[in-house]
Short mmCIF file of C-alpha atoms and ligand atoms in Angstrom, two decimals:
data_model
loop_
_atom_site.label_atom_id
_atom_site.label_comp_id
_atom_site.label_asym_id
_atom_site.label_seq_id
_atom_site.Cartn_x
_atom_site.Cartn_y
_atom_site.Cartn_z
CA MET A 271 0.00 0.00 0.00
CA ALA A 272 1.15 3.54 -0.78
CA ASN A 273 2.87 5.29 2.14
CA ARG A 274 3.50 1.96 3.87
CA GLY A 275 6.98 1.61 5.23
CA ARG A 276 7.51 5.34 5.71
CA ASP A 277 9.63 6.36 8.70
CA VAL A 278 7.09 6.27 11.57
CA SER A 279 9.37 8.23 13.87
CA VAL A 280 8.46 11.24 11.69
CA PRO A 281 4.89 12.54 12.32
CA LEU A 282 2.47 11.87 9.46
CA PRO A 283 1.84 15.14 7.54
CA LEU A 284 -1.92 15.41 7.37
CA CYS A 285 -4.58 17.96 6.37
CA VAL A 286 -8.18 18.34 7.53
CA VAL A 287 -10.73 19.07 4.80
CA GLY A 288 -13.67 21.13 6.15
CA GLY A 289 -13.13 23.57 9.03
CA GLY A 290 -16.54 23.12 10.68
CA ALA A 291 -17.73 21.54 13.95
CA ILE A 292 -16.05 18.13 13.77
CA GLY A 293 -13.28 19.29 11.44
CA MET A 294 -11.97 21.58 14.17
CA ARG A 295 -12.01 18.70 16.68
CA HIS A 296 -9.80 16.77 14.25
CA VAL A 297 -7.53 19.81 14.02
CA GLU A 298 -7.35 19.98 17.82
CA VAL A 299 -6.41 16.32 18.29
CA SER A 300 -3.99 16.41 15.35
CA GLN A 301 -2.18 19.38 16.86
CA GLY A 302 -2.02 17.50 20.17
CA SER A 303 -0.64 14.29 18.67
CA GLU A 304 3.02 13.42 18.24
CA GLN A 305 2.11 10.90 15.53
CA VAL A 306 0.76 13.46 13.04
CA ARG A 307 1.58 16.98 11.88
CA LEU A 308 -1.21 19.27 10.66
CA THR A 309 -0.18 20.78 7.31
CA ALA A 310 -3.42 22.60 6.41
CA ILE A 311 -7.13 23.03 6.87
CA VAL A 312 -8.96 23.06 3.54
CA GLU A 313 -11.90 25.44 3.74
CA PRO A 314 -13.53 26.77 0.53
CA PHE A 315 -15.56 29.54 2.12
CA GLU A 316 -13.70 32.83 2.37
CA GLN A 317 -15.34 34.15 5.52
CA ARG A 318 -14.57 30.96 7.45
CA ARG A 319 -11.04 30.97 6.03
CA LYS A 320 -10.49 34.47 7.33
CA GLU A 321 -11.71 33.44 10.79
CA LEU A 322 -9.39 30.43 10.86
CA ASP A 323 -6.47 32.46 9.56
CA ALA A 324 -7.06 35.07 12.27
CA MET A 325 -6.94 32.28 14.85
CA GLY A 326 -3.51 31.27 13.52
CA PHE A 327 -4.47 28.08 11.69
CA PRO A 328 -2.78 27.12 8.40
CA VAL A 329 -5.79 27.39 6.08
CA VAL A 330 -6.07 27.03 2.30
CA ALA A 331 -8.98 27.29 -0.14
CA GLU A 332 -8.66 23.97 -1.93
CA THR A 333 -6.93 20.62 -1.96
CA ALA A 334 -4.55 21.79 -4.71
CA ASP A 335 -3.11 24.42 -2.31
CA VAL A 336 -2.21 21.96 0.47
CA PRO A 337 1.58 21.72 1.11
CA GLY A 338 3.17 19.16 -1.18
CA ASP A 339 4.63 16.97 1.57
CA THR A 340 1.13 16.05 2.86
CA LEU A 341 0.44 12.30 2.87
CA ALA A 342 -3.01 11.99 4.44
CA ALA A 343 -6.36 13.72 4.95
CA ILE A 344 -9.30 13.67 7.30
CA VAL A 345 -12.41 14.61 5.32
CA ALA A 346 -14.93 16.46 7.52
CA THR A 347 -17.11 18.20 4.96
CA PRO A 348 -20.92 17.93 4.96
CA THR A 349 -21.99 14.36 4.15
CA PRO A 350 -23.28 15.18 0.63
CA ALA A 351 -19.75 16.52 -0.16
CA HIS A 352 -17.85 13.48 1.17
CA PHE A 353 -17.60 11.82 -2.23
CA GLU A 354 -16.15 14.85 -3.97
CA SER A 355 -13.82 15.78 -1.09
CA ALA A 356 -12.55 12.25 -0.50
CA THR A 357 -12.09 11.62 -4.23
CA ALA A 358 -9.94 14.76 -4.45
CA ALA A 359 -7.87 13.55 -1.49
CA LEU A 360 -7.36 10.09 -2.99
CA ASP A 361 -6.42 11.69 -6.32
CA LYS A 362 -3.62 13.46 -4.45
CA GLY A 363 -2.37 10.04 -3.34
CA TRP A 364 -3.32 10.59 0.32
CA ALA A 365 -4.48 8.03 2.84
CA VAL A 366 -7.95 9.10 4.00
CA ILE A 367 -10.28 9.01 6.96
CA VAL A 368 -13.67 10.21 5.74
CA GLU A 369 -16.17 11.26 8.36
CA LYS A 370 -19.31 9.21 8.83
CA PRO A 371 -21.51 8.29 7.12
CA VAL A 372 -18.85 7.41 4.55
CA ALA A 373 -20.89 8.97 1.72
CA ALA A 374 -24.43 10.06 0.90
CA THR A 375 -25.25 6.99 -1.23
CA LEU A 376 -23.99 3.43 -1.64
CA ASP A 377 -22.89 4.14 -5.22
CA GLU A 378 -20.67 6.98 -3.99
CA ALA A 379 -19.31 4.94 -1.10
CA ARG A 380 -18.46 1.96 -3.31
CA ALA A 381 -16.78 4.24 -5.87
CA LEU A 382 -14.62 5.72 -3.09
CA LEU A 383 -13.54 2.29 -1.89
CA ALA A 384 -12.81 1.17 -5.47
CA ALA A 385 -10.70 4.31 -6.04
CA ALA A 386 -8.75 3.72 -2.81
CA ASN A 387 -8.16 0.08 -3.69
CA ASP A 388 -7.06 0.95 -7.25
CA LYS A 389 -4.52 3.41 -5.89
CA GLY A 390 -3.44 1.17 -3.00
CA LEU A 391 -4.41 3.83 -0.45
CA PRO A 392 -5.87 3.25 3.03
CA LEU A 393 -9.48 4.45 3.37
CA PHE A 394 -11.17 4.56 6.78
CA THR A 395 -14.53 5.86 8.02
CA GLY A 396 -14.77 8.14 11.07
CA HIS A 397 -16.88 5.84 13.24
CA HIS A 398 -14.58 6.74 16.12
CA ARG A 399 -16.57 5.09 18.93
CA ARG A 400 -14.64 1.88 18.27
CA CYS A 401 -11.57 3.63 19.69
CA HIS A 402 -12.94 3.69 23.25
CA PRO A 403 -11.55 0.94 25.52
CA PHE A 404 -15.11 0.11 26.66
CA SER A 405 -16.24 -0.54 23.08
CA GLN A 406 -13.38 -2.99 22.56
CA ALA A 407 -14.10 -4.62 25.94
CA ALA A 408 -17.81 -4.97 25.07
CA ARG A 409 -16.84 -6.93 21.99
CA ASN A 410 -15.07 -9.45 24.24
CA ALA A 411 -17.69 -9.38 27.01
CA VAL A 412 -20.57 -10.54 24.79
CA GLY A 413 -18.76 -13.87 24.69
CA ASN A 414 -19.89 -14.37 28.33
CA LEU A 415 -23.59 -13.97 27.51
CA GLY A 416 -24.12 -17.27 25.68
CA ASP A 417 -25.99 -17.01 22.38
CA VAL A 418 -26.97 -13.40 21.89
CA VAL A 419 -30.77 -13.09 21.79
CA GLY A 420 -31.18 -9.35 21.30
CA VAL A 421 -30.16 -5.78 21.93
CA GLN A 422 -32.21 -2.78 22.97
CA GLY A 423 -30.98 0.79 22.57
CA LEU A 424 -32.15 4.35 23.06
CA TRP A 425 -30.44 7.48 21.71
CA SER A 426 -32.33 10.65 22.45
CA LEU A 427 -30.66 14.04 22.80
CA ARG A 428 -32.38 17.32 22.09
CA LYS A 429 -30.07 19.24 19.75
CA HIS A 430 -30.12 23.03 20.18
CA ASP A 431 -32.42 24.65 17.61
CA SER A 432 -29.55 26.65 16.03
CA TYR A 433 -27.87 23.33 15.11
CA TYR A 434 -30.37 23.34 12.26
CA ASP A 435 -29.47 26.87 11.08
CA VAL A 436 -26.81 25.14 8.95
CA ASP A 437 -28.56 24.44 5.65
CA TRP A 438 -27.15 20.98 4.81
CA ARG A 439 -28.20 19.60 8.23
CA ARG A 440 -31.88 20.02 7.26
CA ARG A 441 -31.52 18.20 3.94
CA PRO A 442 -31.06 14.65 2.61
CA GLY A 443 -27.77 13.24 3.85
CA ALA A 444 -28.37 14.65 7.34
CA GLY A 445 -30.96 13.93 10.09
CA PRO A 446 -30.58 11.64 13.10
CA LEU A 447 -30.54 8.48 10.95
CA MET A 448 -27.57 9.44 8.79
CA THR A 449 -25.89 11.58 11.44
CA ASN A 450 -26.42 9.54 14.61
CA LEU A 451 -27.95 6.14 13.88
CA SER A 452 -25.08 5.40 11.48
CA HIS A 453 -22.78 5.43 14.54
CA GLU A 454 -25.11 3.08 16.42
CA ILE A 455 -25.18 0.66 13.52
CA ASP A 456 -21.42 0.64 13.23
CA LEU A 457 -21.11 0.12 16.98
CA MET A 458 -23.63 -2.76 16.95
CA ARG A 459 -21.76 -4.34 14.03
CA PHE A 460 -18.46 -3.92 15.87
CA ILE A 461 -19.79 -5.59 19.03
CA LEU A 462 -22.37 -8.09 17.72
CA GLY A 463 -21.66 -8.69 14.02
CA ASP A 464 -23.49 -7.97 10.77
CA LEU A 465 -27.03 -6.63 10.59
CA ILE A 466 -29.06 -8.04 7.71
CA GLU A 467 -32.56 -6.55 7.91
CA VAL A 468 -34.32 -3.52 9.36
CA VAL A 469 -37.86 -2.25 9.71
CA ALA A 470 -38.49 1.35 10.75
CA LEU A 471 -41.10 3.96 11.58
CA THR A 472 -39.89 7.51 11.06
CA SER A 473 -41.42 10.84 12.06
CA SER A 474 -40.71 14.52 11.41
CA ALA A 475 -43.62 15.63 13.61
CA ARG A 476 -41.54 17.57 16.17
CA ARG A 477 -39.15 19.62 14.01
CA GLY A 478 -41.17 19.58 10.77
CA PHE A 479 -38.18 19.22 8.43
CA GLN A 480 -37.98 17.08 5.28
CA ILE A 481 -35.63 14.82 7.24
CA GLU A 482 -36.87 12.82 10.24
CA ASP A 483 -36.37 13.90 13.85
CA THR A 484 -37.36 10.57 15.42
CA ALA A 485 -37.34 6.91 14.40
CA ALA A 486 -38.28 3.57 15.99
CA LEU A 487 -36.41 0.64 14.49
CA ALA A 488 -36.11 -3.13 14.66
CA PHE A 489 -33.11 -5.08 13.33
CA ARG A 490 -32.17 -8.65 12.48
CA PHE A 491 -28.53 -9.74 12.86
CA ALA A 492 -26.81 -12.39 10.75
CA ASN A 493 -26.29 -14.50 13.91
CA GLY A 494 -30.06 -14.66 14.50
CA ALA A 495 -30.24 -12.02 17.23
CA LEU A 496 -32.82 -9.22 17.02
CA GLY A 497 -32.54 -5.59 18.07
CA SER A 498 -34.66 -2.51 18.67
CA PHE A 499 -33.72 1.16 18.86
CA LEU A 500 -35.49 4.48 19.46
CA ILE A 501 -33.57 7.46 18.12
CA SER A 502 -34.52 11.14 18.32
CA ASP A 503 -32.81 14.51 18.25
CA ALA A 504 -35.97 16.29 19.40
CA GLY A 505 -36.55 14.51 22.71
CA VAL A 506 -34.79 15.37 25.98
CA SER A 507 -33.25 12.39 27.78
CA PRO A 508 -30.10 11.29 29.59
CA TRP A 509 -29.91 8.18 27.38
CA ALA A 510 -27.48 8.40 24.46
CA PHE A 511 -23.90 7.37 23.72
CA GLU A 512 -22.36 10.80 24.20
CA ALA A 513 -24.29 11.46 27.43
CA ALA A 514 -23.32 8.02 28.73
CA CYS A 515 -19.57 8.40 28.24
CA GLY A 516 -19.03 12.16 28.09
CA GLU A 517 -16.82 11.89 24.98
CA ASN A 518 -18.10 15.05 23.27
CA PRO A 519 -17.16 18.35 24.96
CA ALA A 520 -20.34 19.90 23.48
CA ILE A 521 -22.74 17.35 25.04
CA ALA A 522 -23.55 17.11 28.74
CA SER A 523 -22.73 13.84 30.51
CA SER A 524 -25.33 11.75 32.33
CA GLY A 525 -23.34 8.60 33.04
CA GLN A 526 -26.43 6.55 32.15
CA ASP A 527 -26.18 3.33 30.17
CA TYR A 528 -28.22 3.46 26.98
CA ILE A 529 -27.92 -0.04 25.47
CA ARG A 530 -28.78 -3.46 26.92
CA ILE A 531 -27.48 -6.63 25.31
CA ILE A 532 -29.31 -9.86 26.18
CA GLY A 533 -27.91 -13.40 25.84
CA ALA A 534 -29.16 -16.88 26.73
CA GLU A 535 -26.79 -16.90 29.74
CA GLY A 536 -26.73 -13.26 30.88
CA ALA A 537 -27.09 -9.58 30.05
CA LEU A 538 -24.82 -6.57 29.67
CA GLU A 539 -25.41 -2.84 30.06
CA PHE A 540 -23.44 -0.52 27.80
CA PRO A 541 -21.15 1.36 28.08
CA SER A 542 -20.59 0.63 31.79
CA LEU A 543 -20.40 -3.12 31.01
CA THR A 544 -22.41 -3.87 34.13
CA ALA A 545 -23.11 -7.60 33.76
CA TRP A 546 -26.07 -9.67 34.95
CA GLY A 547 -25.63 -13.43 35.05
CA ARG A 548 -25.66 -16.75 36.82
CA SER A 549 -25.84 -16.61 40.63
CA GLY A 550 -25.47 -20.37 41.19
CA PRO A 551 -25.27 -23.81 39.59
CA GLY A 552 -27.96 -25.46 37.50
CA GLU A 553 -30.24 -24.13 34.82
CA ILE A 554 -30.24 -20.35 34.53
CA GLU A 555 -33.94 -19.39 34.45
CA TRP A 556 -36.39 -16.73 35.68
CA SER A 557 -36.97 -17.98 39.25
CA LYS A 558 -33.32 -17.43 40.18
CA PRO A 559 -31.80 -14.09 41.16
CA HIS A 560 -29.09 -12.70 38.94
CA LEU A 561 -25.58 -11.89 40.00
CA ARG A 562 -24.87 -8.24 39.18
CA THR A 563 -21.22 -7.41 38.48
CA GLY A 564 -20.18 -3.79 38.03
CA GLY A 565 -18.08 -3.01 34.98
CA PRO A 566 -14.37 -2.19 35.16
CA ASP A 567 -13.04 1.36 35.41
CA PHE A 568 -12.07 2.20 31.88
CA LYS A 569 -9.35 4.65 31.00
CA ARG A 570 -10.98 7.78 29.58
CA VAL A 571 -9.64 8.60 26.15
CA ASP A 572 -10.40 11.13 23.43
CA PRO A 573 -11.53 8.73 20.70
CA LEU A 574 -10.64 11.16 17.90
CA PHE A 575 -7.09 11.35 19.27
CA GLU A 576 -6.90 7.54 19.46
CA GLN A 577 -8.34 7.30 15.95
CA VAL A 578 -5.80 9.64 14.34
CA ASN A 579 -2.92 7.89 16.12
CA ARG A 580 -4.12 4.48 14.95
CA PHE A 581 -4.50 5.91 11.44
CA ALA A 582 -0.92 7.21 11.48
CA ALA A 583 0.31 3.79 12.61
CA VAL A 584 -1.60 2.01 9.81
CA VAL A 585 -0.27 4.43 7.20
CA GLY A 586 3.15 3.52 8.57
CA GLY A 587 2.48 -0.18 7.99
CA ALA A 588 0.86 -1.37 11.24
CA GLN A 589 -2.10 -3.78 11.35
CA ASP A 590 -5.27 -2.55 13.04
CA GLU A 591 -8.39 -4.49 14.03
CA VAL A 592 -10.28 -1.55 15.53
CA LEU A 593 -10.53 1.31 13.01
CA CYS A 594 -13.63 1.37 10.83
CA THR A 595 -12.48 0.50 7.33
CA GLY A 596 -14.06 1.81 4.14
CA ARG A 597 -15.82 -1.55 3.79
CA ASP A 598 -17.16 -1.33 7.36
CA GLY A 599 -18.35 2.20 6.63
CA ILE A 600 -20.27 0.94 3.59
CA ALA A 601 -21.93 -1.78 5.69
CA ALA A 602 -23.02 0.81 8.28
CA LEU A 603 -24.27 3.14 5.53
CA GLU A 604 -26.22 0.33 3.89
CA MET A 605 -28.25 -0.49 7.01
CA THR A 606 -28.69 3.22 7.81
CA LEU A 607 -30.16 3.83 4.35
CA ALA A 608 -32.17 0.59 4.69
CA ALA A 609 -33.74 2.06 7.85
CA ALA A 610 -34.61 5.29 6.02
CA LEU A 611 -36.05 3.35 3.09
CA SER A 612 -38.07 1.10 5.37
CA GLY A 613 -39.54 4.16 7.09
CA LYS A 614 -40.55 5.47 3.70
CA ILE A 615 -42.12 2.33 2.19
CA GLY A 616 -43.50 0.82 5.39
CA LYS A 617 -41.85 -2.58 4.88
CA PRO A 618 -38.73 -4.36 6.14
CA VAL A 619 -35.63 -3.79 4.01
CA ALA A 620 -32.84 -6.38 3.84
CA ALA A 621 -29.15 -5.94 3.06
CA GLY A 622 -28.79 -5.88 -0.72
CA GLU A 623 -32.16 -4.18 -1.30
CA VAL A 624 -31.10 -0.52 -1.02
CA PRO A 625 -30.78 1.10 -4.48
CA GLY A 626 -27.26 2.40 -5.10
CA GLY A 627 -28.42 5.96 -5.71
CA TYR A 628 -30.77 6.18 -2.69
CA ASN A 629 -29.89 9.04 -0.32
CA GLY A 630 -32.38 8.44 2.48
CA THR A 631 -35.35 10.53 1.39
N1 NDP B 323 -17.50 11.57 14.14
C1 NDP B 323 -18.18 12.53 14.74
O1 NDP B 323 -18.23 12.59 15.97
C2 NDP B 323 -18.90 13.56 13.97
C3 NDP B 323 -19.01 13.48 12.61
N2 NDP B 323 -19.69 14.40 11.89
C4 NDP B 323 -19.74 14.27 10.44
O2 NDP B 323 -18.80 15.20 9.92
C5 NDP B 323 -19.31 15.84 8.75
C6 NDP B 323 -19.35 17.35 8.97
O3 NDP B 323 -20.30 17.64 10.00
P1 NDP B 323 -20.23 19.01 10.81
O4 NDP B 323 -18.84 19.23 11.31
O5 NDP B 323 -21.35 18.98 11.76
O6 NDP B 323 -20.54 20.05 9.63
P2 NDP B 323 -20.26 21.61 9.61
O7 NDP B 323 -21.28 22.18 8.68
O8 NDP B 323 -20.12 22.14 10.98
O9 NDP B 323 -18.81 21.69 8.94
C7 NDP B 323 -18.56 21.39 7.60
C8 NDP B 323 -17.43 22.31 7.13
O10 NDP B 323 -17.03 21.96 5.82
C9 NDP B 323 -17.04 23.14 5.01
N3 NDP B 323 -17.28 22.71 3.65
C10 NDP B 323 -18.45 22.61 2.97
N4 NDP B 323 -18.24 22.11 1.74
C11 NDP B 323 -16.91 21.90 1.65
C12 NDP B 323 -16.06 21.41 0.63
N5 NDP B 323 -16.57 21.03 -0.54
N6 NDP B 323 -14.72 21.33 0.89
C13 NDP B 323 -14.20 21.69 2.08
N7 NDP B 323 -14.98 22.17 3.09
C14 NDP B 323 -16.30 22.27 2.87
C15 NDP B 323 -18.12 23.98 5.62
O11 NDP B 323 -17.99 25.34 5.26
P3 NDP B 323 -19.28 26.31 5.39
O12 NDP B 323 -19.76 26.26 6.82
O13 NDP B 323 -18.77 27.65 5.03
O14 NDP B 323 -20.32 25.76 4.46
C16 NDP B 323 -17.87 23.77 7.08
O15 NDP B 323 -16.81 24.59 7.55
C17 NDP B 323 -20.66 15.20 8.48
O16 NDP B 323 -20.47 14.15 7.57
C18 NDP B 323 -21.09 14.63 9.83
O17 NDP B 323 -21.92 13.50 9.71
C19 NDP B 323 -20.25 15.49 12.51
C20 NDP B 323 -20.18 15.63 13.87
C21 NDP B 323 -19.52 14.67 14.70
O1 NHF B 324 -21.14 12.01 14.64
C1 NHF B 324 -21.76 12.62 15.47
C2 NHF B 324 -22.78 13.53 15.04
O2 NHF B 324 -23.17 14.49 15.91
C3 NHF B 324 -23.10 14.23 17.30
C4 NHF B 324 -23.46 15.46 18.00
O3 NHF B 324 -23.13 16.59 17.26
C5 NHF B 324 -21.74 13.67 17.65
O4 NHF B 324 -21.59 13.47 19.01
C6 NHF B 324 -21.58 12.41 16.91
O5 NHF B 324 -20.39 11.74 17.19
#
């Protein structure tokens, strides 16, 4: 692969494309990492460029203006622009992390992966939750539950109204399915394996946009387990990934678990990894009390910092089993779009049934 075998004692020269909300978090962690060196922020809009320049950031208008020694990019443009931005980065010969969802449609996502493969360049998707120690531990802990029967999740955070002042966030490619459920799907895949079917009810009754504000979903996994999820960015609650773990400086912590995983031999709350299981010998069944075991104390990390360091290591030739690959990103996008399509047509949608050009509306 291109860039493999470079001297990893030298920080990876990397640019961030898109100087918005998450782009600036990538800038922050890149500037704090010894594994990478920020060469530029690519920001096409003059006013924003001026602001970034005044703050002392190295900012350029387009990919062509990025310093020539750059070897990698994090693409953090609006989702509908991912394809164009990531294609431009791959054309420069850069290794790429593209923010989630990997693209607006499956056709675009598959074309990106094909381009990366043709050029021998690493392509990852920014489903950063995998980089938390508790996510990796959950993957191992489900092995103690016996056959997994099901999973139940709830993600409900009320976004501030001005979040939706940004035009693209009210349009196809955005909304809590593409923006937030895509993370949940990747996380469920990471912990429990492939999802193969989804049925959904969607509603825009609270915010009144073209995109949904709330959805109730049911999933089927390849291993036979089932799942259900309620997701909303209009409803106030302490139950959501970011509130549970406090990873996002812009979102208040609650410390509340928001997912329960159920197996034939026990159950697990996430992300605390509080476990419920056998309290004695013999058949484990409903007349017997459960033994409750609190989860371990996990080291708190900034997952974006972990992600960029892992990325730098892979570009230097390391193997990685945690980062979300381009292929993983496509799988998460497929079931996210399947959920949107199901909500639209009122029927279950299986993997393989989402049209390549479908963008979720
Ligand atoms: N992993 C995570 O935790 C998160 C991921 N995301 C994902 O990141 C992406 C960006 O979201 P968010 O940060 O909220 O969006 P923002 O709108 O805050 O930021 C996008 C930035 O990209 C700029 N931009 C627009 N088009 C281009 C282009 N063609 N080339 C370069 N820059 C461009 C925008 O400029 P201007 O404002 O002037 O239009 C803006 O500065 C989305 O795909 C989203 O799903 C978002 C939040 C968290
Ligand atoms: O990707 C994401 C989208 O938005 C959320 C809130 O802004 C983030 O926390 C999340 O990681």
